[in-house]
PDB file of C-alpha atoms and ligand atoms in Angstrom:
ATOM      1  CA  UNK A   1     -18.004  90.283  -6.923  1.00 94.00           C
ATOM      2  CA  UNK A   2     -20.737  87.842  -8.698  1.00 97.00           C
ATOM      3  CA  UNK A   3     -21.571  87.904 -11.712  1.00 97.00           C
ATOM      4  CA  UNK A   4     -24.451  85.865 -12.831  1.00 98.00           C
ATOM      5  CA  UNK A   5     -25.219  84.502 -16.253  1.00 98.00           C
ATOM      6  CA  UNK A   6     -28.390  82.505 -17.407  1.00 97.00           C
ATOM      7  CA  UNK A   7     -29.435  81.685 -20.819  1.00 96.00           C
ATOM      8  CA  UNK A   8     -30.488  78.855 -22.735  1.00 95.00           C
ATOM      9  CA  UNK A   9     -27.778  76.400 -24.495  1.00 91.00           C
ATOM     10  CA  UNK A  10     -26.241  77.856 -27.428  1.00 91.00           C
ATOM     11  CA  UNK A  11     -27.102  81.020 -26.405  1.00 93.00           C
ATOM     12  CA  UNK A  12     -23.646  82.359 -26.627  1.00 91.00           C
ATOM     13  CA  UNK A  13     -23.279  82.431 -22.776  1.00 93.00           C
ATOM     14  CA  UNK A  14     -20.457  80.337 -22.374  1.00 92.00           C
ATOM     15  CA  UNK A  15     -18.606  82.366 -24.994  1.00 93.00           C
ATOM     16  CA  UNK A  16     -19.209  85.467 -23.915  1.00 96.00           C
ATOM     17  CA  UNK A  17     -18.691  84.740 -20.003  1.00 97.00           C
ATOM     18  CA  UNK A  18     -15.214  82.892 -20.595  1.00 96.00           C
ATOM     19  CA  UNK A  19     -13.636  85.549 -22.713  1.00 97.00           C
ATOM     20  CA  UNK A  20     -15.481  88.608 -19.982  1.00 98.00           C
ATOM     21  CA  UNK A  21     -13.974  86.510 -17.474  1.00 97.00           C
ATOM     22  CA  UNK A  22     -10.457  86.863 -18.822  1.00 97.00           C
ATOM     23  CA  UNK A  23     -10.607  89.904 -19.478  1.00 97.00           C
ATOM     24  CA  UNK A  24     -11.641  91.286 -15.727  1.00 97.00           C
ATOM     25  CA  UNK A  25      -9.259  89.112 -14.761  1.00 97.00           C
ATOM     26  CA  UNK A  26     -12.013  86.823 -12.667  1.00 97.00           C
ATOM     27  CA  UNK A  27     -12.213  83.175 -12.437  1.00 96.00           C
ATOM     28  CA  UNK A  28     -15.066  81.444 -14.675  1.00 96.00           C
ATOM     29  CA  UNK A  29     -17.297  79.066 -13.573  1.00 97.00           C
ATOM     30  CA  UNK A  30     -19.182  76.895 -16.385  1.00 97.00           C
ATOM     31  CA  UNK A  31     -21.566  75.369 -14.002  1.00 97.00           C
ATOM     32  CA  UNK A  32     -23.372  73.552 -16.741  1.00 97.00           C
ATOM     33  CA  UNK A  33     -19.907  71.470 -17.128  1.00 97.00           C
ATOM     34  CA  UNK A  34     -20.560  70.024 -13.489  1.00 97.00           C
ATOM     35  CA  UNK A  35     -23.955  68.555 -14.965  1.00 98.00           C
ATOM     36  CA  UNK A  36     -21.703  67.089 -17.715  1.00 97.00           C
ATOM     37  CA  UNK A  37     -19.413  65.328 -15.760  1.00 98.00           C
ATOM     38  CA  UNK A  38     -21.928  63.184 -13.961  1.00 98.00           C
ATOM     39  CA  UNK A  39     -23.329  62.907 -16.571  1.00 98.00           C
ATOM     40  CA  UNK A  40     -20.381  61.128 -18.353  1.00 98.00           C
ATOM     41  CA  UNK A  41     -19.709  59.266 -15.086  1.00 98.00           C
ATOM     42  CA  UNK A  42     -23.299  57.769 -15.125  1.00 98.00           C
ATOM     43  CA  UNK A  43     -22.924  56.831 -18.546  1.00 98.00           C
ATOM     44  CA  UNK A  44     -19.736  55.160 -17.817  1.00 97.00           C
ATOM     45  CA  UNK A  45     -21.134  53.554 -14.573  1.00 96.00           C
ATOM     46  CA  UNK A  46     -24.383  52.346 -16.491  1.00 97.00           C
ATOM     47  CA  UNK A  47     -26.247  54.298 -14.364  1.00 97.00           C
ATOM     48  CA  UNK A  48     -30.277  54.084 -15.379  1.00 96.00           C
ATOM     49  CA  UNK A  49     -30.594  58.041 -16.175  1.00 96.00           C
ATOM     50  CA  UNK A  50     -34.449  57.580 -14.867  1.00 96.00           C
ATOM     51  CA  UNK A  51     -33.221  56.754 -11.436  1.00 96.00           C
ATOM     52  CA  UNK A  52     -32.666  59.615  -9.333  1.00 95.00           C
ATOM     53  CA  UNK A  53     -31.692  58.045  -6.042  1.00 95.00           C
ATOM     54  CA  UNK A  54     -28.926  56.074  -8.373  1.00 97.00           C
ATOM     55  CA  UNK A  55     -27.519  59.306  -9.766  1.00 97.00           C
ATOM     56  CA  UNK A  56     -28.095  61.145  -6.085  1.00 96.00           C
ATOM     57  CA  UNK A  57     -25.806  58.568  -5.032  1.00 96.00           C
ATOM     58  CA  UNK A  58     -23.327  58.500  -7.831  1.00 96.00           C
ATOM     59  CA  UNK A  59     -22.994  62.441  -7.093  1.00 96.00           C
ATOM     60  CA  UNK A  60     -22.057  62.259  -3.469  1.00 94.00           C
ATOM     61  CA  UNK A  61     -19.008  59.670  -4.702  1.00 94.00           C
ATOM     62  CA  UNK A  62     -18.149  61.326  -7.629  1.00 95.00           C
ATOM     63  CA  UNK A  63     -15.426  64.144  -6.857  1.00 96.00           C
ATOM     64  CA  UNK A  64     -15.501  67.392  -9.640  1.00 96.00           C
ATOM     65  CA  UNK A  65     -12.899  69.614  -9.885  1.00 95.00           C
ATOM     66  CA  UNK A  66     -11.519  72.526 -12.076  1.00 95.00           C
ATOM     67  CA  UNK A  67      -7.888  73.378 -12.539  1.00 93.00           C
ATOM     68  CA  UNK A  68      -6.322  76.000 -15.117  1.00 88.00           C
ATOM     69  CA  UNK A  69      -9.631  75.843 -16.922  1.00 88.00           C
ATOM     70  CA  UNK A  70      -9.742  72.618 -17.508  1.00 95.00           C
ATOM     71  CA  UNK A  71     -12.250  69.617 -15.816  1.00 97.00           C
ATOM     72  CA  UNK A  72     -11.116  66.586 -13.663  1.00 97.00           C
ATOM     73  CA  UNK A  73     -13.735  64.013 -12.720  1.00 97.00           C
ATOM     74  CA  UNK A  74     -11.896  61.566 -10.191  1.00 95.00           C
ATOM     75  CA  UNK A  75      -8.316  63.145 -10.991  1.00 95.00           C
ATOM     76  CA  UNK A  76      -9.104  62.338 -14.887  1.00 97.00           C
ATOM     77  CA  UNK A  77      -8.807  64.999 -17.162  1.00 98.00           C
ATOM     78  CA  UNK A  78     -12.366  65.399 -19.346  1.00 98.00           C
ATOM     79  CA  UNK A  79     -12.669  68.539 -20.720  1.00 96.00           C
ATOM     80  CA  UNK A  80     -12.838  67.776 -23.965  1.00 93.00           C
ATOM     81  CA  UNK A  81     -14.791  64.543 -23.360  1.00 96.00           C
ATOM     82  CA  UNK A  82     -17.985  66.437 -21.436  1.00 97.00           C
ATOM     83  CA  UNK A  83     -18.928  68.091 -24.877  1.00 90.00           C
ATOM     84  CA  UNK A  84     -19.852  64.587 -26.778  1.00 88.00           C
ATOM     85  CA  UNK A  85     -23.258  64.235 -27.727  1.00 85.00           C
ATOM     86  CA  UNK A  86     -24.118  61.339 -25.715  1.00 93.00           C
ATOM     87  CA  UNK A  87     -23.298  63.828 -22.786  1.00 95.00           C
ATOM     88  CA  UNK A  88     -25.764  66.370 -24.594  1.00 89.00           C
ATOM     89  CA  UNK A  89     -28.427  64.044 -24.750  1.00 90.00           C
ATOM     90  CA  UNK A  90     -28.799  62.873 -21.197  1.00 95.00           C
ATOM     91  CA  UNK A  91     -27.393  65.782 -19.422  1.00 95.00           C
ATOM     92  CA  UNK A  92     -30.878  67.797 -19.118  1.00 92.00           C
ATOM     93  CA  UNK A  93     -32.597  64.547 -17.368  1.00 94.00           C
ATOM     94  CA  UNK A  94     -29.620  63.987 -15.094  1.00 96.00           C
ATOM     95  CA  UNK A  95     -29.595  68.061 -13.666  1.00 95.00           C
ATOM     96  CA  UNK A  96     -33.363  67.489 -12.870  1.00 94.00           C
ATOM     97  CA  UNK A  97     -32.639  65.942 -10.055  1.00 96.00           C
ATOM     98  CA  UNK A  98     -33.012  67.957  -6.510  1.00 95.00           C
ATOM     99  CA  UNK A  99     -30.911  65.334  -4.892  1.00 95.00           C
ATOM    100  CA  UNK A 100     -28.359  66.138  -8.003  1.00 96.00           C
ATOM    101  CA  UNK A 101     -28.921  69.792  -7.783  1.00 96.00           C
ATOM    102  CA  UNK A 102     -28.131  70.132  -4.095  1.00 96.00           C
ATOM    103  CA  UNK A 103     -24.875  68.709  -4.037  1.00 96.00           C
ATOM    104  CA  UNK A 104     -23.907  70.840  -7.103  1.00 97.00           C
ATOM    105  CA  UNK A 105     -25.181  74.324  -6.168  1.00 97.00           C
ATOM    106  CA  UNK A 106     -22.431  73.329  -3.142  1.00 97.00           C
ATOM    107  CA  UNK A 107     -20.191  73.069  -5.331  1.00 96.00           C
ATOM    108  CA  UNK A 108     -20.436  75.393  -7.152  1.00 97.00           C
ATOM    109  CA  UNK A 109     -20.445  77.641  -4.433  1.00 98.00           C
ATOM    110  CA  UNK A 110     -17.120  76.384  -2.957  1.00 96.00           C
ATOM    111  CA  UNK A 111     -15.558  76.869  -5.847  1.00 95.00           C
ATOM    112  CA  UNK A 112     -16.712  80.634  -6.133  1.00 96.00           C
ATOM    113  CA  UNK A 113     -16.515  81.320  -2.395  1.00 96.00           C
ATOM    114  CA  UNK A 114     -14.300  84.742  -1.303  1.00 95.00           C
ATOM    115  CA  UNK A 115     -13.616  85.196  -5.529  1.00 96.00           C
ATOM    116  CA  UNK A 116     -14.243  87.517  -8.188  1.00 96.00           C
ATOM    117  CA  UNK A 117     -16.353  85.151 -10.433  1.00 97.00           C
ATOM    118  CA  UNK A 118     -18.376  84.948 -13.667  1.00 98.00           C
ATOM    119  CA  UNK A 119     -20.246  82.486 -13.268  1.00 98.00           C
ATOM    120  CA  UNK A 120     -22.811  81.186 -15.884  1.00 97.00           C
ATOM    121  CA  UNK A 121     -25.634  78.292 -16.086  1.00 97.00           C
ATOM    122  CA  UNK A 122     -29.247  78.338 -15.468  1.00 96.00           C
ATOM    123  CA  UNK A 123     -30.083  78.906 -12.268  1.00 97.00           C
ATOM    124  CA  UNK A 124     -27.096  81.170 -11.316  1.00 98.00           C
ATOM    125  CA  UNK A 125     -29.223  84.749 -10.775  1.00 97.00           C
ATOM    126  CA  UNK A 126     -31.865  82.592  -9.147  1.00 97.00           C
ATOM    127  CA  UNK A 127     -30.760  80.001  -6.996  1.00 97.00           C
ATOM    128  CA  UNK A 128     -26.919  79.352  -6.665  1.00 98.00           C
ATOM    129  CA  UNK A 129     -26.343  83.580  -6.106  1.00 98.00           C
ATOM    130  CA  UNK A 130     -29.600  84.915  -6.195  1.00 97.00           C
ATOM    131  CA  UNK A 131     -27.603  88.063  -4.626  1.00 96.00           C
ATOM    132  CA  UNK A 132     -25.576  88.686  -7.597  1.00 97.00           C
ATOM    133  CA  UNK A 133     -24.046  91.736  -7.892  1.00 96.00           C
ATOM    134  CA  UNK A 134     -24.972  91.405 -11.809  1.00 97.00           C
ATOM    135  CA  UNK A 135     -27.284  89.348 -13.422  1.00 97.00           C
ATOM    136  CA  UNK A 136     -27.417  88.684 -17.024  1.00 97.00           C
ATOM    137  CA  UNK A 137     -29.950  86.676 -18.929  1.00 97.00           C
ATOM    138  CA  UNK A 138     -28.517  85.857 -22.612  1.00 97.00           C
ATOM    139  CA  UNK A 139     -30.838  84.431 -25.361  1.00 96.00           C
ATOM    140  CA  UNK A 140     -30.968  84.116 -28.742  1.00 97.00           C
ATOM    141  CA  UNK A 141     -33.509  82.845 -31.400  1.00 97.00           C
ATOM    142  CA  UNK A 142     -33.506  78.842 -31.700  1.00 97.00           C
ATOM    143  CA  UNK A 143     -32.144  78.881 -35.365  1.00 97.00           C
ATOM    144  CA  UNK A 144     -29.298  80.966 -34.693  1.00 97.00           C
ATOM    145  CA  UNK A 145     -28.226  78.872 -31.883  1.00 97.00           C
ATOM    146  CA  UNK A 146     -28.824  76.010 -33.650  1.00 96.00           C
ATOM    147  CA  UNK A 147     -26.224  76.781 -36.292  1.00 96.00           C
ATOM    148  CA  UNK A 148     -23.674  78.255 -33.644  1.00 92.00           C
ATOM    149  CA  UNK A 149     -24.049  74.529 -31.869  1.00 91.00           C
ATOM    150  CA  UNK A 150     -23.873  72.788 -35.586  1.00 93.00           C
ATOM    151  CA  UNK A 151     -20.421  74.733 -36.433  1.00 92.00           C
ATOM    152  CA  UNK A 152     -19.536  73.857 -32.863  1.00 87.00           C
ATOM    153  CA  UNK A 153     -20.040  70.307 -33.355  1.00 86.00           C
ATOM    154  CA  UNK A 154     -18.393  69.869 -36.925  1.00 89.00           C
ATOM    155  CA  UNK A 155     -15.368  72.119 -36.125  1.00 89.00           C
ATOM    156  CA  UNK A 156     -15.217  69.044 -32.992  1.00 83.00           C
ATOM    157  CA  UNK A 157     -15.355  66.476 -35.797  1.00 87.00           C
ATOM    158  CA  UNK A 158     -18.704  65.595 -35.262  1.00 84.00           C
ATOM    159  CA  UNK A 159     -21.194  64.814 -38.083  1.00 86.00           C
ATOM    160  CA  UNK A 160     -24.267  66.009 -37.668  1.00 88.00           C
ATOM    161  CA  UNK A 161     -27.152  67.610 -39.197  1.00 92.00           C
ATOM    162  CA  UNK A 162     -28.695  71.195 -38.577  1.00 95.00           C
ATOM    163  CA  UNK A 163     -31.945  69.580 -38.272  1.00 96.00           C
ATOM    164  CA  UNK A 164     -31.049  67.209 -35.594  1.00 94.00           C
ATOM    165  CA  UNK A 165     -29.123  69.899 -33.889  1.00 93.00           C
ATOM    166  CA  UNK A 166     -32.098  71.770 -33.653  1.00 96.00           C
ATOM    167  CA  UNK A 167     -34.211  68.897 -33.031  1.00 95.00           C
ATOM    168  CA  UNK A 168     -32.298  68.453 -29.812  1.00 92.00           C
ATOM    169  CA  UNK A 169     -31.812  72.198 -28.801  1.00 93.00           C
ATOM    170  CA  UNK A 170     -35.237  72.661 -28.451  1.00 94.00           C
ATOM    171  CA  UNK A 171     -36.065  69.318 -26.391  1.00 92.00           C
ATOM    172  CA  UNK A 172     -33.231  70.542 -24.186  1.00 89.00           C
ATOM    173  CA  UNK A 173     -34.646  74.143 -23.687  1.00 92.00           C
ATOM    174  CA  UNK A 174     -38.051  72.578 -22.928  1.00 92.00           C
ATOM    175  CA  UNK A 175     -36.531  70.201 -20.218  1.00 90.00           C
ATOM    176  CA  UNK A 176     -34.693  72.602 -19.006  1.00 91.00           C
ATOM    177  CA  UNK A 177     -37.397  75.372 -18.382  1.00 93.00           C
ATOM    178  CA  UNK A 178     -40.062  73.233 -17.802  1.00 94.00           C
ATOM    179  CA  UNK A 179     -38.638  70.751 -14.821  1.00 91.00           C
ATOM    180  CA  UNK A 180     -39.563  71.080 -11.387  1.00 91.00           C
ATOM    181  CA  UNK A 181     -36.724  71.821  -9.501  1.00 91.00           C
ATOM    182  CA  UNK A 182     -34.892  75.495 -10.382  1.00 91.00           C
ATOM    183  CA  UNK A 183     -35.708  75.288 -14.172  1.00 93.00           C
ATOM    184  CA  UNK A 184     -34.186  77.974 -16.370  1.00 93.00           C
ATOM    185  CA  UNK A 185     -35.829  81.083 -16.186  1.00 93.00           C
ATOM    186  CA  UNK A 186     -34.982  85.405 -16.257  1.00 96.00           C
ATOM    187  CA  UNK A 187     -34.067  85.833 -12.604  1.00 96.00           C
ATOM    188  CA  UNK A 188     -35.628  89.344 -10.875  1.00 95.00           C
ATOM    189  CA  UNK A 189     -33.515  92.020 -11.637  1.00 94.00           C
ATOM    190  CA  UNK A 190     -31.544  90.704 -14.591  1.00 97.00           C
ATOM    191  CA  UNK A 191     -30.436  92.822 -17.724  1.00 97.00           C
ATOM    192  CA  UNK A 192     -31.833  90.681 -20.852  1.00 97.00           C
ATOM    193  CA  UNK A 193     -29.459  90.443 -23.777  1.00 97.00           C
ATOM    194  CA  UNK A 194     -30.334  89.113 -27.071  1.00 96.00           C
ATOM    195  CA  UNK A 195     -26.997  87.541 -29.463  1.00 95.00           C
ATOM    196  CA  UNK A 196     -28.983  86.934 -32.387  1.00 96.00           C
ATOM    197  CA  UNK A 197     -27.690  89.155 -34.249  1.00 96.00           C
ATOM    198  CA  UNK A 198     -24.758  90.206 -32.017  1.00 96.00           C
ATOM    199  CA  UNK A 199     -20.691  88.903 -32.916  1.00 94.00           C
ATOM    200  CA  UNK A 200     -18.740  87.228 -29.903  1.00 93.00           C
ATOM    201  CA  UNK A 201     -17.210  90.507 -29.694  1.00 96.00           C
ATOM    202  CA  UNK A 202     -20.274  92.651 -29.764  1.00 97.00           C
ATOM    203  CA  UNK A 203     -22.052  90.293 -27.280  1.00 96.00           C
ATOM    204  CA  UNK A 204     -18.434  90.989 -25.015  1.00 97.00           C
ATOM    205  CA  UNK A 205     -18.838  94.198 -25.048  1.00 97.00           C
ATOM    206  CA  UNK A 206     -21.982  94.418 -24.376  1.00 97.00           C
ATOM    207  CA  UNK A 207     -21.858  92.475 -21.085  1.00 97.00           C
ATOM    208  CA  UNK A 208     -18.799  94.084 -20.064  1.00 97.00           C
ATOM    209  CA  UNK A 209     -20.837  97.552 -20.658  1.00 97.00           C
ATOM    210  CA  UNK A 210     -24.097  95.980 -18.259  1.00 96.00           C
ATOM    211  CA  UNK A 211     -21.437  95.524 -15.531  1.00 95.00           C
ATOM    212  CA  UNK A 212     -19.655  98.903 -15.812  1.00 93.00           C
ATOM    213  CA  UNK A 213     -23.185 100.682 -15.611  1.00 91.00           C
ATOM    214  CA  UNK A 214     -24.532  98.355 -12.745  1.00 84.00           C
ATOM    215  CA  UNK A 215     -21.235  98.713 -10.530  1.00 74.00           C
ATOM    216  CA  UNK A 216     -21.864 102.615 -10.924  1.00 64.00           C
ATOM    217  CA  UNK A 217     -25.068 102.231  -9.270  1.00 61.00           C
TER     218      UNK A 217
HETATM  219  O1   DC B 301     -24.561  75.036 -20.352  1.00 67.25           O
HETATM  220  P1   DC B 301     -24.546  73.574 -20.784  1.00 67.25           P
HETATM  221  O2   DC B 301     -25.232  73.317 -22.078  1.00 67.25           O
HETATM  222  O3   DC B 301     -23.190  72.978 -20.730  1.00 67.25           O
HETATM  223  O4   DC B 301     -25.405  72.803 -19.659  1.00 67.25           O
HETATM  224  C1   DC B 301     -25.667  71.431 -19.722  1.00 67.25           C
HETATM  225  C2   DC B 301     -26.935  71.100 -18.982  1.00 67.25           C
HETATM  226  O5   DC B 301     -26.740  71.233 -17.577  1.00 67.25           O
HETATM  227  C3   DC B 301     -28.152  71.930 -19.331  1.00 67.25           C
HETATM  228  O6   DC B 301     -28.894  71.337 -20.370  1.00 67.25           O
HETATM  229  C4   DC B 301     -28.927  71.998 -18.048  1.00 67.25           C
HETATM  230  C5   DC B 301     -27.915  71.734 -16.972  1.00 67.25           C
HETATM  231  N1   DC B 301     -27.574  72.901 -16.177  1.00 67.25           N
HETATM  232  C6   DC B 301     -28.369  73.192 -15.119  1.00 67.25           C
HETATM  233  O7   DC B 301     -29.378  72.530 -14.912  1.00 67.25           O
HETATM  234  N2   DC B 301     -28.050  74.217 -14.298  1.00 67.25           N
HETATM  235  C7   DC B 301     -26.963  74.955 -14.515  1.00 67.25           C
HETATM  236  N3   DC B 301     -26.667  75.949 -13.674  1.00 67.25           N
HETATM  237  C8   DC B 301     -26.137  74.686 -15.631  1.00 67.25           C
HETATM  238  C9   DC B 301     -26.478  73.660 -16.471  1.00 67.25           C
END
């Protein structure tokens, strides 16, 4: 069983898919954290992040792995370390890579293969299991995501303004639906759910409700 969640950052997704996850007793897949780790790998390699053949490269050496929820690039332990904003800021450019792309979608499809899975990102419904058994597309307006991702950040010890926060939301969400190669969009077929003015728990059991109904069918 696949279940496939898209939405834009922020959106509540990652939340909402972790805690469904746990509950169905499936594994979760944050797809979006594979992104992150090269991402922190170029930026500890120096990597130019305009060079795709560089990061294509850095990819096929670079080994990603998740155990007991947490993240291992090369046997190191960055969980925590994927969520800095230098990570934010580059990881958009570095997932518009096909070359990138291709060797994650593998990836993440090893990791998912013969398992129950929620998996979430933005090209899940579409492109990594565009035969889902349930697709989900969560949004939310940009200023409530904004201040989720601000109260994110702070509670991480970060300081950082609302307006930046926004500032960089939206140049993420127009990368990220506007590149070439499997940008974020509502894949056929998928139930739309708006958080804006949903709690974690209403947007929970509100998914968990979408995939009652659709296994009935
Ligand atoms: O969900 P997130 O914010 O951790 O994702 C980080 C970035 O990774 C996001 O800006 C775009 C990219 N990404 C992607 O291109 N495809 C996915 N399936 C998941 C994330």
């Amino acid at each position: 069983m696949v279940i496939a969640i898209d939405g834009p950052a922020a959106s509540g997704k990652s939340t909402t898919a972790k805690e469904v996850a746990s509950r169905l007793e499936y594994i979760y897949l944050d797809t979006g954290a594979t992104y992150r780790a090269l991402t922190l790998k170029a930026i500890e390699n120096s990597v130019d992040m305009e060079n795709g053949n560089e990061l294509s490269r850095l990819a096929l050496k670079t080994d990603i792995s998740f155990k007991n929820a947490r993240l291992y690039l090369n046997g190191k332990d960055v969980t925590e370390e994927i969520r800095k904003p230098s990570v934010d800021e580059n990881v958009s450019l570095v997932s518009s890579y096909p070359e990138v792309r291709k060797r994650m979608v593998i990836l993440q499809r090893k990791i998912s293969k013969g398992r129950n899975v929620v998996c979430e990102g933005r090209d899940i419904g579409t492109v990594v299991f565009p035969d889902a058994d349930v697709k989900i597309y969560i949004d939310a307006s940009l200023d409530v995501r904004a201040k989720r991702r601000m109260l994110e950040l702070q509670s991480n010890g970060v300081n950082i303004t609302y307006e930046n926060v926004k500032r960089q939301l939206q140049a993420r969400d127009d990368l990220d639906s506007k590149r070439q190669h499997s940008p974020l969009s509502i894949p056929e077929g998928a139930v739309i759910l708006d958080t804006t003015n949903l709690t974690i728990e209403e947007q929970v059991k509100k998914v968990l409700e979408i995939i009652e109904s659709l296994k009935r069918v």
